[in-house]
């Protein structure tokens, strides 16, 4: 076996028996031609966006009116979550794991549904609902999915709604104990 | 009286299905201080109510 290190005009290559196995370009980027196995730890300068937020107060939700939950506080926020508009606009393009749940502090009556909605760029992307089987009860719908965000203009928000005519209900009650909105980069695009 | 209640008072023929997530009328509240508003009105026969009509509902 012959290993050769060859400088090039824009970097250098390492060849094994005449085939390139590793390339370093002029910017210092390293490309490994085949699989790379690491036995120890790999420290990573990780810039992947992530946050966890929760509301400081409940919001009043009118019947049949999707209402944004004001997730205005964070436990951590790498910088892309907006606590004023309650939206996540990540600065890295990729596939994001998004999770949210919200508690209806006002009880929901027999057979009534409540929804939680993931909105992308101002429009409903996905809803999840729960229904009260019997009597009056407090419900906590949740949603979890992977979603692509382009790393510049795409953003996501969380809305809730209920369908009980003539009723206004509090949602987002009891802060972090019962509510959360979080996301992280699962895979860069 | 909420916006939903005003609209259903004006148009008693509307049903829950009209306001469902895939319905013909979409209300919304962005928690930005503006309150409830009509985001989309796609009802095939009923016209979107004017602000004057809504204000007139007691």
Coordinates of C-alpha atoms in Angstrom, one line a residue:
Chain A
X1 CA 0.0 0.0 0.0
X2 CA 1.3 3.4 -0.9
X3 CA 0.1 6.6 0.8
X4 CA 0.9 9.9 -0.9
X5 CA 0.3 13.5 0.2
X6 CA 0.0 15.8 -2.8
X7 CA -0.2 19.5 -2.8
X8 CA -2.6 21.0 -5.4
X9 CA -3.2 24.5 -6.7
X10 CA -6.1 24.9 -4.2
X11 CA -5.2 22.6 -1.4
X12 CA -3.9 19.1 -1.0
X13 CA -4.9 15.5 -1.3
X14 CA -4.0 12.2 0.4
X15 CA -4.0 9.3 -1.9
X16 CA -3.9 5.6 -1.2
X17 CA -2.5 3.5 -4.0
X18 CA -3.3 6.3 -6.5
X19 CA -6.9 6.9 -5.3
X20 CA -7.9 10.1 -3.4
X21 CA -9.1 9.2 0.1
X22 CA -9.0 12.8 1.6
X23 CA -9.1 16.3 0.2
X24 CA -8.4 19.6 1.9
X25 CA -9.5 22.6 -0.1
X26 CA -8.1 26.2 0.0
X27 CA -10.6 27.1 2.8
X28 CA -9.6 24.2 5.0
X29 CA -12.7 22.1 4.3
X30 CA -12.0 18.4 4.5
X31 CA -13.7 15.8 2.4
X32 CA -13.3 12.2 3.2
X33 CA -14.0 10.0 0.2
X34 CA -15.2 7.0 2.2
X35 CA -16.5 6.2 5.7
X36 CA -15.0 7.9 8.7
X37 CA -14.9 6.0 12.0
X38 CA -14.2 7.8 15.3
X39 CA -13.5 5.8 18.4
X40 CA -13.4 8.8 20.8
X41 CA -15.6 11.9 21.2
X42 CA -15.9 14.5 18.5
X43 CA -16.3 18.0 19.9
X44 CA -18.5 20.0 17.5
X45 CA -18.9 23.7 17.2
X46 CA -22.6 23.4 17.0
X47 CA -24.7 26.2 15.6
X48 CA -27.9 24.3 15.3
X49 CA -30.9 26.4 16.4
X50 CA -32.9 25.2 19.4
X51 CA -35.3 26.7 21.9
X52 CA -37.9 25.9 24.6
X53 CA -40.6 28.4 25.4
X54 CA -43.7 28.7 27.5
X55 CA -46.3 31.4 28.2
X56 CA -46.3 33.6 31.3
X57 CA -50.1 34.0 31.1
X58 CA -53.1 32.4 29.5
X59 CA -54.8 33.8 26.5
X60 CA -58.6 34.1 26.0
X61 CA -59.8 32.0 23.1
X62 CA -63.1 32.7 21.4
X63 CA -65.2 29.9 19.9
X64 CA -64.0 28.8 16.5
X65 CA -61.2 31.3 16.5
X66 CA -57.6 29.9 16.2
X67 CA -55.6 32.0 18.7
X68 CA -51.8 32.2 19.0
X69 CA -50.5 31.1 22.3
X70 CA -48.2 33.8 23.6
X71 CA -45.1 31.7 24.3
X72 CA -43.1 34.7 25.6
X73 CA -40.6 33.1 28.0
X74 CA -37.8 30.7 27.3
X75 CA -35.7 28.3 29.3
X76 CA -33.1 28.4 26.5
X77 CA -33.0 30.1 23.1
X78 CA -30.0 29.9 20.8
X79 CA -31.3 33.1 19.2
X80 CA -33.8 32.4 16.5
X81 CA -37.0 32.3 18.7
X82 CA -38.9 35.6 18.9
X83 CA -40.5 36.1 22.3
X84 CA -42.4 39.2 21.0
X85 CA -44.2 37.6 18.1
X86 CA -44.0 34.1 19.5
X87 CA -42.5 32.6 16.4
X88 CA -39.4 30.5 15.5
X89 CA -37.5 31.6 12.4
X90 CA -34.4 29.4 12.3
X91 CA -31.3 30.8 10.6
X92 CA -30.2 27.3 9.4
X93 CA -32.0 25.5 6.6
X94 CA -33.1 22.0 7.4
X95 CA -35.5 19.6 9.0
X96 CA -36.8 20.6 12.4
X97 CA -38.4 18.6 15.1
X98 CA -41.2 20.8 16.5
X99 CA -43.1 20.0 19.7
X100 CA -45.9 21.9 21.4
X101 CA -48.7 21.4 24.0
X102 CA -51.1 23.8 25.6
X103 CA -53.4 23.5 28.5
X104 CA -57.0 24.7 28.4
X105 CA -57.4 26.1 31.9
X106 CA -61.2 26.5 31.3
X107 CA -62.9 23.2 31.3
X108 CA -64.3 21.8 28.1
X109 CA -67.8 20.4 28.2
X110 CA -69.0 16.9 27.2
X111 CA -68.1 15.8 23.7
X112 CA -66.3 19.0 22.8
X113 CA -63.0 19.1 20.9
X114 CA -60.0 21.4 21.3
X115 CA -57.3 21.7 18.7
X116 CA -53.6 22.7 18.6
X117 CA -52.2 23.9 15.3
X118 CA -48.7 24.2 13.9
X119 CA -48.7 27.2 11.6
X120 CA -46.0 27.7 9.0
X121 CA -45.6 31.2 7.5
X122 CA -49.0 32.3 8.8
X123 CA -51.1 29.4 7.6
X124 CA -52.2 26.2 9.2
X125 CA -49.8 23.4 8.5
X126 CA -51.1 20.7 10.8
X127 CA -53.7 20.3 13.5
X128 CA -54.0 17.8 16.3
X129 CA -57.2 17.5 18.4
X130 CA -58.5 15.9 21.6
X131 CA -62.1 15.4 22.6
X132 CA -63.7 15.3 26.0
X133 CA -65.3 11.9 26.3
X134 CA -67.8 12.9 29.0
X135 CA -68.5 15.6 31.6
X136 CA -66.4 18.7 32.0
X137 CA -62.7 18.4 31.9
X138 CA -59.5 20.4 31.2
X139 CA -57.8 19.2 28.0
X140 CA -54.2 19.5 26.8
X141 CA -53.7 18.9 23.1
X142 CA -50.2 18.3 21.8
X143 CA -48.5 18.2 18.4
X144 CA -45.1 16.9 17.3
X145 CA -43.7 16.6 13.8
X146 CA -40.7 17.1 11.5
X147 CA -41.0 20.1 9.2
X148 CA -38.6 21.7 6.7
X149 CA -37.7 25.3 7.2
X150 CA -35.6 27.2 4.7
X151 CA -33.3 29.0 7.2
X152 CA -34.2 32.5 6.2
X153 CA -38.0 33.4 5.8
X154 CA -39.8 30.3 7.0
X155 CA -41.3 30.5 10.5
X156 CA -43.6 28.4 12.7
X157 CA -46.1 29.4 15.4
X158 CA -48.6 27.6 17.6
X159 CA -52.4 28.3 17.7
X160 CA -55.2 26.7 19.6
X161 CA -58.9 26.6 19.0
X162 CA -62.1 25.2 20.5
X163 CA -65.5 24.6 19.0
X164 CA -67.8 25.3 21.9
X165 CA -70.3 27.9 20.7
X166 CA -70.9 30.9 22.8
X167 CA -67.9 30.1 25.1
X168 CA -64.6 31.8 25.7
X169 CA -61.9 29.6 27.2
X170 CA -58.4 30.3 28.6
X171 CA -55.6 28.4 27.0
X172 CA -51.9 28.4 28.0
X173 CA -52.8 28.4 31.7
X174 CA -50.1 27.6 34.3
X175 CA -47.0 28.4 32.4
X176 CA -44.2 25.9 31.9
X177 CA -45.9 23.4 34.2
X178 CA -48.6 22.7 31.5
X179 CA -47.4 24.3 28.3
X180 CA -44.4 24.2 26.0
X181 CA -43.2 25.0 22.5
X182 CA -39.8 23.8 21.4
X183 CA -37.9 23.0 18.3
X184 CA -34.4 21.9 17.2
X185 CA -32.5 21.1 14.0
X186 CA -32.7 17.4 13.4
X187 CA -30.8 17.5 10.1
X188 CA -29.4 20.3 8.0
X189 CA -30.6 20.6 4.4
Chain B
X1 CA -70.0 39.6 22.1
X2 CA -67.2 37.8 20.2
X3 CA -66.7 38.1 16.5
X4 CA -67.9 34.5 16.0
X5 CA -71.1 35.4 17.9
X6 CA -71.7 38.5 15.8
X7 CA -71.2 36.6 12.5
X8 CA -73.5 33.8 13.6
X9 CA -76.1 36.3 14.7
X10 CA -75.9 38.0 11.3
X11 CA -76.0 34.7 9.4
X12 CA -78.0 32.2 11.3
X13 CA -77.6 29.6 8.5
X14 CA -73.9 29.2 9.2
X15 CA -73.0 25.9 10.9
X16 CA -70.0 24.7 12.9
X17 CA -68.6 23.1 9.7
X18 CA -68.2 26.6 8.2
X19 CA -65.8 27.5 11.0
X20 CA -63.9 24.2 11.1
X21 CA -60.3 24.1 10.1
X22 CA -61.2 23.1 6.5
X23 CA -64.4 25.3 6.5
X24 CA -65.4 28.3 4.4
X25 CA -64.7 30.9 7.1
X26 CA -61.5 31.3 9.0
X27 CA -61.3 33.6 12.1
X28 CA -58.0 34.2 13.8
X29 CA -56.4 36.0 16.8
X30 CA -52.6 36.6 16.7
X31 CA -52.4 37.7 20.3
X32 CA -51.0 41.0 19.1
X33 CA -53.6 43.2 20.7
X34 CA -55.8 43.4 17.5
X35 CA -58.3 40.8 18.8
X36 CA -60.3 38.4 16.7
X37 CA -60.5 39.1 13.0
X38 CA -61.7 37.5 9.8
X39 CA -58.6 35.9 8.1
X40 CA -60.4 34.3 5.2
X41 CA -64.0 34.4 3.9
X42 CA -64.7 31.8 1.2
X43 CA -68.4 31.2 1.8
X44 CA -70.0 30.4 -1.6
X45 CA -73.2 32.4 -1.1
X46 CA -72.9 34.7 1.9
X47 CA -71.0 37.9 1.6
X48 CA -68.2 38.8 4.1
X49 CA -69.9 41.2 6.6
X50 CA -68.7 44.8 6.7
X51 CA -67.3 46.3 9.9
X52 CA -70.5 48.4 10.0
X53 CA -72.7 45.3 10.0
X54 CA -70.6 43.7 12.7
X55 CA -70.6 46.9 14.8
X56 CA -74.4 46.9 14.5
X57 CA -74.9 43.5 16.1
X58 CA -76.0 43.7 19.7

